[in-house]
Every structure is written in C-alpha cells, then in structure tokens.
Amino acid sequence: MSTQTPSPAPASTARASEDRSARIAVTIFPALILVAAAIGFFAPPVGQALAPFTSIYLGVIMFAMGLTLTLPDFALVVRRPLPVLIGVVAQYVIMPLIGLGVSLLLQLPPELAVGVILVGCAPGGTSSNVICYLAKADTALSVTMTSISTLLAPLFTPLLTLWIAGSYLPVDAGSMALSIVQMVLIPVIGGLVVRLIAGRLVDRVLPALPWVSVAGISLVVVSVVSGSTEAIVSAGAIVLLAVVLHNGLGYLLGYWGARLLRQGERAARTTSVEVGMQNSGLAATLAAASFSPAAALPAAIFSIWHNLSGAVLAMYYRRSADRHQVDPA
C-alpha cells in the first residue's frame, strides 16, 4: 500500500496560488496606486489619453471578480442569512450616512461632497476579501457580502446617491443605474458564467486576477487624478481628512453594529472590513462620468487610503485573534 501523501486537488491548488497572489497584490497595491496618482498629477496628458476608457477598465475589473466567484459563494445567503443581511444593510446604510455627515461636518463644496457621498453609496471593495483573509475574519462571508452588495449596486447606488446627494447637485439616477448595469452587473455575471462553463481553464488564470484588478484601478486613478490637478492643489488636504474619517468610522460602526446584533467576533470583523472598504474604482468612474473630475477626487484618494488602512486593520485583527486565541476555523 502506498504511503505517499495525495497531491492537492487542482481547484485547491489554484485557490492557494490565488490567495498568495492576492496577498502580494494587496500588499504592494497602495504603492502602485501612489505611483498611478503621481503619473496623473505630474503628467496630465497621459491620464487624459486614458480617461475615455475608464468604464472599460472597470468592466475588466468586474469581469475578473466574476471569474473568482462560484455558486457555493452564494450558498451562505441560505445557510447564514442573518450575517449576510446585516453586512449588506450596513454597507448601504452606514457608509452613505457617514459620507453625508462628513460632508456637512467639513462643509465640503458641492462637487467634493457628492464625491464623498458617492463613495459611501458604492458596494463593497474587491480587495476586502483578501483583507478579511489576512485578518482571520470570515473570508467566505466576506465574498458573499461583496458579491451581494455588488449585484444590488444598480438599484441602491443610484437611489441612495439621488436621495442623499441630490441637494448638492442634480443626479441622473436612471443614467447612473444603466452605467452600473453595463460596467458592473453584466461583467460580473459574465465572469461567473465563464467560470461555470470553463472552470478548469479559469483555475489556471486565478493567480493573475488580483493583478488585473490592481492594473485596472491604477488606470482609473491615473485618469481621475489627471483631470483633478487643480482640485488636488486647492482641496487635497481636506479631501484626505474626509476620506480618513469616512473609512475609519465605517470600520468602527461596522464592527460594533454587528456586535450589538449579537454576531460573533469573526463575523463582526468581516462586517467591519466590508463596510469600511468601498468599490472606489466604481465611485470614481461614476463621479467622473456623471458629475466632474473634481467629484471623482474623493474616490481616487479613497483607493489609496482604504488599502493602507485595511492592511493595518488586518494586522491588528490578526494579532488580536492570536492574543485572545480566536478560533480561525
């Protein structure tokens, strides 16, 4: 009888390779985004040449996200509906209201206020799943929350933006919803279908998908920053403050909201990350298309900041788990 250890299944090997690639990508992601922002600021013609294609970049990011999904990722909706519901509701309640509160507190001008609020009305960020993994949170729950909030974005993002930001600038909710369907919903569903049809082929390219997202968001940032150089010079510091408050309060209220609703430690961490990290690439693209490049500035800065803060939060949660012996299983 052979005593050799069986080799891992191809899907398991692909998933492990994807996790390693994602950890590396999310670690250097902020540095790449900073480089992209510098290119946009110091070489505006480069960004202006890229700007007409921002919706395509976002579509590629969302298609890559769809390729990472499988039907079991949605099974938690049936098996554990309460934590999923809490996370998705918190996503679309806490962050839009924080965005409005920060805008009022800092007395932001209309374009910047709309940009901050739009970031809050966006679905969960694609890098939140890796941050949850690094934080010893519930990665499966994170994937489900991100997926559901993304699929609901064509409905909730335009409506919430209209209700909350409509007093600052006119909002064409119908046009925004159509854009989200085209840039988000169709590519995500397309990626999921391709994964179902050609799963083995997709498993081979899974390790490259985090880098596709990094490249796509970097191109969006270059485009947005190149059209916002004047706004950065005049209001960059106040926008950074708004982003830091928005993101930090999202983490805090997401965590304690889940705990007050009697969710466990790992589910609360997951909700914290999902609420605090937004799909800033989508927010930047929508802001630039629906309002102005200046309105996209908060989302561009959020792209940099929430990955830096997410990495620090993951480190804190991970050390806290080790210190209190939280079972990662």
PDB file of N, CA and C in Angstrom, residues 86-164:
ATOM      1  N   ILE A  86     -27.085  41.547   7.595  1.00  0.00           N
ATOM      2  CA  ILE A  86     -26.529  42.629   8.423  1.00  0.00           C
ATOM      3  C   ILE A  86     -25.415  43.352   7.665  1.00  0.00           C
ATOM      4  N   GLY A  87     -24.532  42.586   7.036  1.00  0.00           N
ATOM      5  CA  GLY A  87     -23.413  43.189   6.318  1.00  0.00           C
ATOM      6  C   GLY A  87     -23.865  44.047   5.148  1.00  0.00           C
ATOM      7  N   VAL A  88     -24.808  43.536   4.360  1.00  0.00           N
ATOM      8  CA  VAL A  88     -25.260  44.269   3.168  1.00  0.00           C
ATOM      9  C   VAL A  88     -26.052  45.510   3.565  1.00  0.00           C
ATOM     10  N   VAL A  89     -26.934  45.377   4.564  1.00  0.00           N
ATOM     11  CA  VAL A  89     -27.701  46.536   5.026  1.00  0.00           C
ATOM     12  C   VAL A  89     -26.763  47.602   5.610  1.00  0.00           C
ATOM     13  N   ALA A  90     -25.789  47.150   6.415  1.00  0.00           N
ATOM     14  CA  ALA A  90     -24.830  48.097   6.988  1.00  0.00           C
ATOM     15  C   ALA A  90     -24.052  48.809   5.887  1.00  0.00           C
ATOM     16  N   GLN A  91     -23.698  48.061   4.845  1.00  0.00           N
ATOM     17  CA  GLN A  91     -22.961  48.637   3.715  1.00  0.00           C
ATOM     18  C   GLN A  91     -23.715  49.819   3.109  1.00  0.00           C
ATOM     19  N   TYR A  92     -25.020  49.635   2.906  1.00  0.00           N
ATOM     20  CA  TYR A  92     -25.812  50.648   2.208  1.00  0.00           C
ATOM     21  C   TYR A  92     -26.531  51.618   3.145  1.00  0.00           C
ATOM     22  N   VAL A  93     -26.297  51.500   4.446  1.00  0.00           N
ATOM     23  CA  VAL A  93     -26.880  52.460   5.393  1.00  0.00           C
ATOM     24  C   VAL A  93     -25.784  53.275   6.069  1.00  0.00           C
ATOM     25  N   ILE A  94     -24.795  52.582   6.642  1.00  0.00           N
ATOM     26  CA  ILE A  94     -23.764  53.265   7.426  1.00  0.00           C
ATOM     27  C   ILE A  94     -22.909  54.180   6.564  1.00  0.00           C
ATOM     28  N   MET A  95     -22.354  53.647   5.470  1.00  0.00           N
ATOM     29  CA  MET A  95     -21.398  54.444   4.693  1.00  0.00           C
ATOM     30  C   MET A  95     -22.026  55.650   3.986  1.00  0.00           C
ATOM     31  N   PRO A  96     -23.229  55.541   3.392  1.00  0.00           N
ATOM     32  CA  PRO A  96     -23.827  56.755   2.818  1.00  0.00           C
ATOM     33  C   PRO A  96     -24.091  57.835   3.860  1.00  0.00           C
ATOM     34  N   LEU A  97     -24.570  57.427   5.058  1.00  0.00           N
ATOM     35  CA  LEU A  97     -24.858  58.411   6.101  1.00  0.00           C
ATOM     36  C   LEU A  97     -23.578  59.030   6.659  1.00  0.00           C
ATOM     37  N   ILE A  98     -22.519  58.219   6.790  1.00  0.00           N
ATOM     38  CA  ILE A  98     -21.235  58.781   7.225  1.00  0.00           C
ATOM     39  C   ILE A  98     -20.733  59.778   6.179  1.00  0.00           C
ATOM     40  N   GLY A  99     -20.892  59.430   4.909  1.00  0.00           N
ATOM     41  CA  GLY A  99     -20.466  60.341   3.845  1.00  0.00           C
ATOM     42  C   GLY A  99     -21.175  61.683   3.938  1.00  0.00           C
ATOM     43  N   LEU A 100     -22.473  61.640   4.192  1.00  0.00           N
ATOM     44  CA  LEU A 100     -23.230  62.884   4.355  1.00  0.00           C
ATOM     45  C   LEU A 100     -22.765  63.641   5.594  1.00  0.00           C
ATOM     46  N   GLY A 101     -22.585  62.918   6.705  1.00  0.00           N
ATOM     47  CA  GLY A 101     -22.158  63.560   7.942  1.00  0.00           C
ATOM     48  C   GLY A 101     -20.801  64.221   7.821  1.00  0.00           C
ATOM     49  N   VAL A 102     -19.852  63.536   7.172  1.00  0.00           N
ATOM     50  CA  VAL A 102     -18.509  64.097   6.989  1.00  0.00           C
ATOM     51  C   VAL A 102     -18.566  65.328   6.087  1.00  0.00           C
ATOM     52  N   SER A 103     -19.389  65.264   5.051  1.00  0.00           N
ATOM     53  CA  SER A 103     -19.520  66.400   4.137  1.00  0.00           C
ATOM     54  C   SER A 103     -20.067  67.624   4.864  1.00  0.00           C
ATOM     55  N   LEU A 104     -21.053  67.404   5.731  1.00  0.00           N
ATOM     56  CA  LEU A 104     -21.625  68.516   6.493  1.00  0.00           C
ATOM     57  C   LEU A 104     -20.634  69.033   7.536  1.00  0.00           C
ATOM     58  N   LEU A 105     -19.951  68.113   8.213  1.00  0.00           N
ATOM     59  CA  LEU A 105     -19.000  68.498   9.255  1.00  0.00           C
ATOM     60  C   LEU A 105     -17.872  69.361   8.692  1.00  0.00           C
ATOM     61  N   LEU A 106     -17.347  68.963   7.549  1.00  0.00           N
ATOM     62  CA  LEU A 106     -16.212  69.670   6.952  1.00  0.00           C
ATOM     63  C   LEU A 106     -16.652  70.766   5.988  1.00  0.00           C
ATOM     64  N   GLN A 107     -17.967  70.894   5.804  1.00  0.00           N
ATOM     65  CA  GLN A 107     -18.521  71.923   4.915  1.00  0.00           C
ATOM     66  C   GLN A 107     -17.864  71.862   3.536  1.00  0.00           C
ATOM     67  N   LEU A 108     -17.872  70.673   2.963  1.00  0.00           N
ATOM     68  CA  LEU A 108     -17.258  70.463   1.657  1.00  0.00           C
ATOM     69  C   LEU A 108     -18.050  71.172   0.566  1.00  0.00           C
ATOM     70  N   PRO A 109     -17.394  71.681  -0.452  1.00  0.00           N
ATOM     71  CA  PRO A 109     -18.113  72.242  -1.601  1.00  0.00           C
ATOM     72  C   PRO A 109     -18.909  71.143  -2.304  1.00  0.00           C
ATOM     73  N   PRO A 110     -19.941  71.516  -3.073  1.00  0.00           N
ATOM     74  CA  PRO A 110     -20.862  70.518  -3.639  1.00  0.00           C
ATOM     75  C   PRO A 110     -20.204  69.364  -4.393  1.00  0.00           C
ATOM     76  N   GLU A 111     -19.248  69.660  -5.281  1.00  0.00           N
ATOM     77  CA  GLU A 111     -18.644  68.583  -6.076  1.00  0.00           C
ATOM     78  C   GLU A 111     -17.922  67.570  -5.197  1.00  0.00           C
ATOM     79  N   LEU A 112     -17.170  68.054  -4.210  1.00  0.00           N
ATOM     80  CA  LEU A 112     -16.450  67.138  -3.326  1.00  0.00           C
ATOM     81  C   LEU A 112     -17.418  66.391  -2.414  1.00  0.00           C
ATOM     82  N   ALA A 113     -18.470  67.068  -1.944  1.00  0.00           N
ATOM     83  CA  ALA A 113     -19.464  66.406  -1.088  1.00  0.00           C
ATOM     84  C   ALA A 113     -20.150  65.268  -1.838  1.00  0.00           C
ATOM     85  N   VAL A 114     -20.528  65.523  -3.087  1.00  0.00           N
ATOM     86  CA  VAL A 114     -21.151  64.471  -3.893  1.00  0.00           C
ATOM     87  C   VAL A 114     -20.188  63.306  -4.086  1.00  0.00           C
ATOM     88  N   GLY A 115     -18.904  63.612  -4.301  1.00  0.00           N
ATOM     89  CA  GLY A 115     -17.919  62.551  -4.465  1.00  0.00           C
ATOM     90  C   GLY A 115     -17.775  61.691  -3.235  1.00  0.00           C
ATOM     91  N   VAL A 116     -17.754  62.321  -2.046  1.00  0.00           N
ATOM     92  CA  VAL A 116     -17.647  61.569  -0.792  1.00  0.00           C
ATOM     93  C   VAL A 116     -18.888  60.709  -0.586  1.00  0.00           C
ATOM     94  N   ILE A 117     -20.064  61.276  -0.824  1.00  0.00           N
ATOM     95  CA  ILE A 117     -21.315  60.537  -0.644  1.00  0.00           C
ATOM     96  C   ILE A 117     -21.402  59.377  -1.628  1.00  0.00           C
ATOM     97  N   LEU A 118     -20.959  59.597  -2.863  1.00  0.00           N
ATOM     98  CA  LEU A 118     -20.999  58.533  -3.867  1.00  0.00           C
ATOM     99  C   LEU A 118     -20.098  57.375  -3.473  1.00  0.00           C
ATOM    100  N   VAL A 119     -18.939  57.666  -2.888  1.00  0.00           N
ATOM    101  CA  VAL A 119     -18.086  56.590  -2.373  1.00  0.00           C
ATOM    102  C   VAL A 119     -18.859  55.770  -1.337  1.00  0.00           C
ATOM    103  N   GLY A 120     -19.592  56.456  -0.455  1.00  0.00           N
ATOM    104  CA  GLY A 120     -20.366  55.761   0.562  1.00  0.00           C
ATOM    105  C   GLY A 120     -21.495  54.931  -0.002  1.00  0.00           C
ATOM    106  N   CYS A 121     -22.025  55.327  -1.159  1.00  0.00           N
ATOM    107  CA  CYS A 121     -23.139  54.599  -1.773  1.00  0.00           C
ATOM    108  C   CYS A 121     -22.680  53.450  -2.667  1.00  0.00           C
ATOM    109  N   ALA A 122     -21.369  53.285  -2.840  1.00  0.00           N
ATOM    110  CA  ALA A 122     -20.832  52.212  -3.676  1.00  0.00           C
ATOM    111  C   ALA A 122     -20.878  50.883  -2.928  1.00  0.00           C
ATOM    112  N   PRO A 123     -20.826  49.765  -3.637  1.00  0.00           N
ATOM    113  CA  PRO A 123     -20.788  48.450  -2.977  1.00  0.00           C
ATOM    114  C   PRO A 123     -19.425  48.180  -2.363  1.00  0.00           C
ATOM    115  N   GLY A 124     -19.267  47.007  -1.766  1.00  0.00           N
ATOM    116  CA  GLY A 124     -18.020  46.637  -1.106  1.00  0.00           C
ATOM    117  C   GLY A 124     -16.856  46.561  -2.071  1.00  0.00           C
ATOM    118  N   GLY A 125     -15.667  46.854  -1.567  1.00  0.00           N
ATOM    119  CA  GLY A 125     -14.466  46.843  -2.393  1.00  0.00           C
ATOM    120  C   GLY A 125     -13.985  45.427  -2.693  1.00  0.00           C
ATOM    121  N   THR A 126     -13.382  45.267  -3.873  1.00  0.00           N
ATOM    122  CA  THR A 126     -12.939  43.931  -4.284  1.00  0.00           C
ATOM    123  C   THR A 126     -11.765  43.422  -3.458  1.00  0.00           C
ATOM    124  N   SER A 127     -10.985  44.317  -2.834  1.00  0.00           N
ATOM    125  CA  SER A 127      -9.847  43.872  -2.024  1.00  0.00           C
ATOM    126  C   SER A 127     -10.249  43.521  -0.598  1.00  0.00           C
ATOM    127  N   SER A 128     -11.514  43.731  -0.236  1.00  0.00           N
ATOM    128  CA  SER A 128     -11.955  43.442   1.133  1.00  0.00           C
ATOM    129  C   SER A 128     -11.841  41.961   1.469  1.00  0.00           C
ATOM    130  N   ASN A 129     -12.005  41.102   0.455  1.00  0.00           N
ATOM    131  CA  ASN A 129     -11.940  39.659   0.703  1.00  0.00           C
ATOM    132  C   ASN A 129     -10.547  39.237   1.153  1.00  0.00           C
ATOM    133  N   VAL A 130      -9.511  39.822   0.531  1.00  0.00           N
ATOM    134  CA  VAL A 130      -8.143  39.497   0.920  1.00  0.00           C
ATOM    135  C   VAL A 130      -7.840  40.052   2.306  1.00  0.00           C
ATOM    136  N   ILE A 131      -8.314  41.269   2.595  1.00  0.00           N
ATOM    137  CA  ILE A 131      -8.106  41.863   3.913  1.00  0.00           C
ATOM    138  C   ILE A 131      -8.765  40.989   4.987  1.00  0.00           C
ATOM    139  N   CYS A 132      -9.962  40.474   4.711  1.00  0.00           N
ATOM    140  CA  CYS A 132     -10.627  39.582   5.673  1.00  0.00           C
ATOM    141  C   CYS A 132      -9.814  38.306   5.881  1.00  0.00           C
ATOM    142  N   TYR A 133      -9.254  37.785   4.819  1.00  0.00           N
ATOM    143  CA  TYR A 133      -8.420  36.587   4.930  1.00  0.00           C
ATOM    144  C   TYR A 133      -7.206  36.854   5.819  1.00  0.00           C
ATOM    145  N   LEU A 134      -6.554  37.984   5.585  1.00  0.00           N
ATOM    146  CA  LEU A 134      -5.381  38.331   6.373  1.00  0.00           C
ATOM    147  C   LEU A 134      -5.739  38.637   7.827  1.00  0.00           C
ATOM    148  N   ALA A 135      -6.958  39.122   8.061  1.00  0.00           N
ATOM    149  CA  ALA A 135      -7.396  39.499   9.404  1.00  0.00           C
ATOM    150  C   ALA A 135      -7.948  38.323  10.203  1.00  0.00           C
ATOM    151  N   LYS A 136      -7.925  37.115   9.644  1.00  0.00           N
ATOM    152  CA  LYS A 136      -8.529  35.942  10.275  1.00  0.00           C
ATOM    153  C   LYS A 136     -10.013  36.172  10.544  1.00  0.00           C
ATOM    154  N   ALA A 137     -10.650  36.889   9.622  1.00  0.00           N
ATOM    155  CA  ALA A 137     -12.098  37.053   9.678  1.00  0.00           C
ATOM    156  C   ALA A 137     -12.732  35.925   8.876  1.00  0.00           C
ATOM    157  N   ASP A 138     -14.006  36.072   8.514  1.00  0.00           N
ATOM    158  CA  ASP A 138     -14.730  35.023   7.798  1.00  0.00           C
ATOM    159  C   ASP A 138     -14.668  35.337   6.309  1.00  0.00           C
ATOM    160  N   THR A 139     -13.701  34.745   5.613  1.00  0.00           N
ATOM    161  CA  THR A 139     -13.478  35.076   4.207  1.00  0.00           C
ATOM    162  C   THR A 139     -14.660  34.679   3.340  1.00  0.00           C
ATOM    163  N   ALA A 140     -15.255  33.509   3.597  1.00  0.00           N
ATOM    164  CA  ALA A 140     -16.413  33.079   2.808  1.00  0.00           C
ATOM    165  C   ALA A 140     -17.566  34.068   2.952  1.00  0.00           C
ATOM    166  N   LEU A 141     -17.791  34.534   4.180  1.00  0.00           N
ATOM    167  CA  LEU A 141     -18.838  35.524   4.416  1.00  0.00           C
ATOM    168  C   LEU A 141     -18.510  36.825   3.697  1.00  0.00           C
ATOM    169  N   SER A 142     -17.245  37.214   3.695  1.00  0.00           N
ATOM    170  CA  SER A 142     -16.818  38.430   3.009  1.00  0.00           C
ATOM    171  C   SER A 142     -17.099  38.356   1.515  1.00  0.00           C
ATOM    172  N   VAL A 143     -16.767  37.218   0.905  1.00  0.00           N
ATOM    173  CA  VAL A 143     -17.007  37.040  -0.532  1.00  0.00           C
ATOM    174  C   VAL A 143     -18.493  37.169  -0.834  1.00  0.00           C
ATOM    175  N   THR A 144     -19.325  36.555   0.014  1.00  0.00           N
ATOM    176  CA  THR A 144     -20.767  36.619  -0.204  1.00  0.00           C
ATOM    177  C   THR A 144     -21.292  38.041  -0.045  1.00  0.00           C
ATOM    178  N   MET A 145     -20.836  38.735   1.004  1.00  0.00           N
ATOM    179  CA  MET A 145     -21.273  40.124   1.204  1.00  0.00           C
ATOM    180  C   MET A 145     -20.894  41.003   0.022  1.00  0.00           C
ATOM    181  N   THR A 146     -19.641  40.889  -0.437  1.00  0.00           N
ATOM    182  CA  THR A 146     -19.182  41.698  -1.571  1.00  0.00           C
ATOM    183  C   THR A 146     -20.001  41.388  -2.811  1.00  0.00           C
ATOM    184  N   SER A 147     -20.253  40.106  -3.054  1.00  0.00           N
ATOM    185  CA  SER A 147     -20.988  39.691  -4.245  1.00  0.00           C
ATOM    186  C   SER A 147     -22.413  40.233  -4.220  1.00  0.00           C
ATOM    187  N   ILE A 148     -23.095  40.089  -3.078  1.00  0.00           N
ATOM    188  CA  ILE A 148     -24.485  40.529  -2.990  1.00  0.00           C
ATOM    189  C   ILE A 148     -24.575  42.049  -3.090  1.00  0.00           C
ATOM    190  N   SER A 149     -23.694  42.771  -2.394  1.00  0.00           N
ATOM    191  CA  SER A 149     -23.744  44.236  -2.463  1.00  0.00           C
ATOM    192  C   SER A 149     -23.434  44.725  -3.878  1.00  0.00           C
ATOM    193  N   THR A 150     -22.546  44.015  -4.588  1.00  0.00           N
ATOM    194  CA  THR A 150     -22.226  44.389  -5.968  1.00  0.00           C
ATOM    195  C   THR A 150     -23.417  44.159  -6.889  1.00  0.00           C
ATOM    196  N   LEU A 151     -24.099  43.020  -6.723  1.00  0.00           N
ATOM    197  CA  LEU A 151     -25.261  42.728  -7.558  1.00  0.00           C
ATOM    198  C   LEU A 151     -26.422  43.684  -7.287  1.00  0.00           C
ATOM    199  N   LEU A 152     -26.485  44.230  -6.068  1.00  0.00           N
ATOM    200  CA  LEU A 152     -27.548  45.177  -5.717  1.00  0.00           C
ATOM    201  C   LEU A 152     -27.192  46.622  -6.089  1.00  0.00           C
ATOM    202  N   ALA A 153     -25.954  46.851  -6.504  1.00  0.00           N
ATOM    203  CA  ALA A 153     -25.488  48.216  -6.774  1.00  0.00           C
ATOM    204  C   ALA A 153     -26.312  48.960  -7.826  1.00  0.00           C
ATOM    205  N   PRO A 154     -26.759  48.303  -8.919  1.00  0.00           N
ATOM    206  CA  PRO A 154     -27.549  49.066  -9.902  1.00  0.00           C
ATOM    207  C   PRO A 154     -28.823  49.669  -9.319  1.00  0.00           C
ATOM    208  N   LEU A 155     -29.336  49.099  -8.247  1.00  0.00           N
ATOM    209  CA  LEU A 155     -30.537  49.645  -7.611  1.00  0.00           C
ATOM    210  C   LEU A 155     -30.186  50.653  -6.526  1.00  0.00           C
ATOM    211  N   PHE A 156     -29.338  50.246  -5.585  1.00  0.00           N
ATOM    212  CA  PHE A 156     -29.124  51.053  -4.385  1.00  0.00           C
ATOM    213  C   PHE A 156     -28.173  52.235  -4.595  1.00  0.00           C
ATOM    214  N   THR A 157     -27.122  52.055  -5.369  1.00  0.00           N
ATOM    215  CA  THR A 157     -26.166  53.154  -5.540  1.00  0.00           C
ATOM    216  C   THR A 157     -26.809  54.396  -6.167  1.00  0.00           C
ATOM    217  N   PRO A 158     -27.549  54.267  -7.276  1.00  0.00           N
ATOM    218  CA  PRO A 158     -28.179  55.478  -7.842  1.00  0.00           C
ATOM    219  C   PRO A 158     -29.253  56.072  -6.927  1.00  0.00           C
ATOM    220  N   LEU A 159     -30.084  55.217  -6.302  1.00  0.00           N
ATOM    221  CA  LEU A 159     -31.162  55.726  -5.457  1.00  0.00           C
ATOM    222  C   LEU A 159     -30.611  56.469  -4.242  1.00  0.00           C
ATOM    223  N   LEU A 160     -29.624  55.866  -3.584  1.00  0.00           N
ATOM    224  CA  LEU A 160     -29.053  56.498  -2.400  1.00  0.00           C
ATOM    225  C   LEU A 160     -28.329  57.795  -2.769  1.00  0.00           C
ATOM    226  N   THR A 161     -27.631  57.777  -3.899  1.00  0.00           N
ATOM    227  CA  THR A 161     -26.944  58.997  -4.337  1.00  0.00           C
ATOM    228  C   THR A 161     -27.957  60.104  -4.618  1.00  0.00           C
ATOM    229  N   LEU A 162     -29.063  59.743  -5.260  1.00  0.00           N
ATOM    230  CA  LEU A 162     -30.118  60.724  -5.553  1.00  0.00           C
ATOM    231  C   LEU A 162     -30.708  61.293  -4.273  1.00  0.00           C
ATOM    232  N   TRP A 163     -31.043  60.415  -3.321  1.00  0.00           N
ATOM    233  CA  TRP A 163     -31.683  60.859  -2.073  1.00  0.00           C
ATOM    234  C   TRP A 163     -30.754  61.705  -1.214  1.00  0.00           C
ATOM    235  N   ILE A 164     -29.495  61.273  -1.110  1.00  0.00           N
ATOM    236  CA  ILE A 164     -28.587  61.916  -0.160  1.00  0.00           C
ATOM    237  C   ILE A 164     -27.812  63.067  -0.785  1.00  0.00           C
TER     238      ILE A 164
END
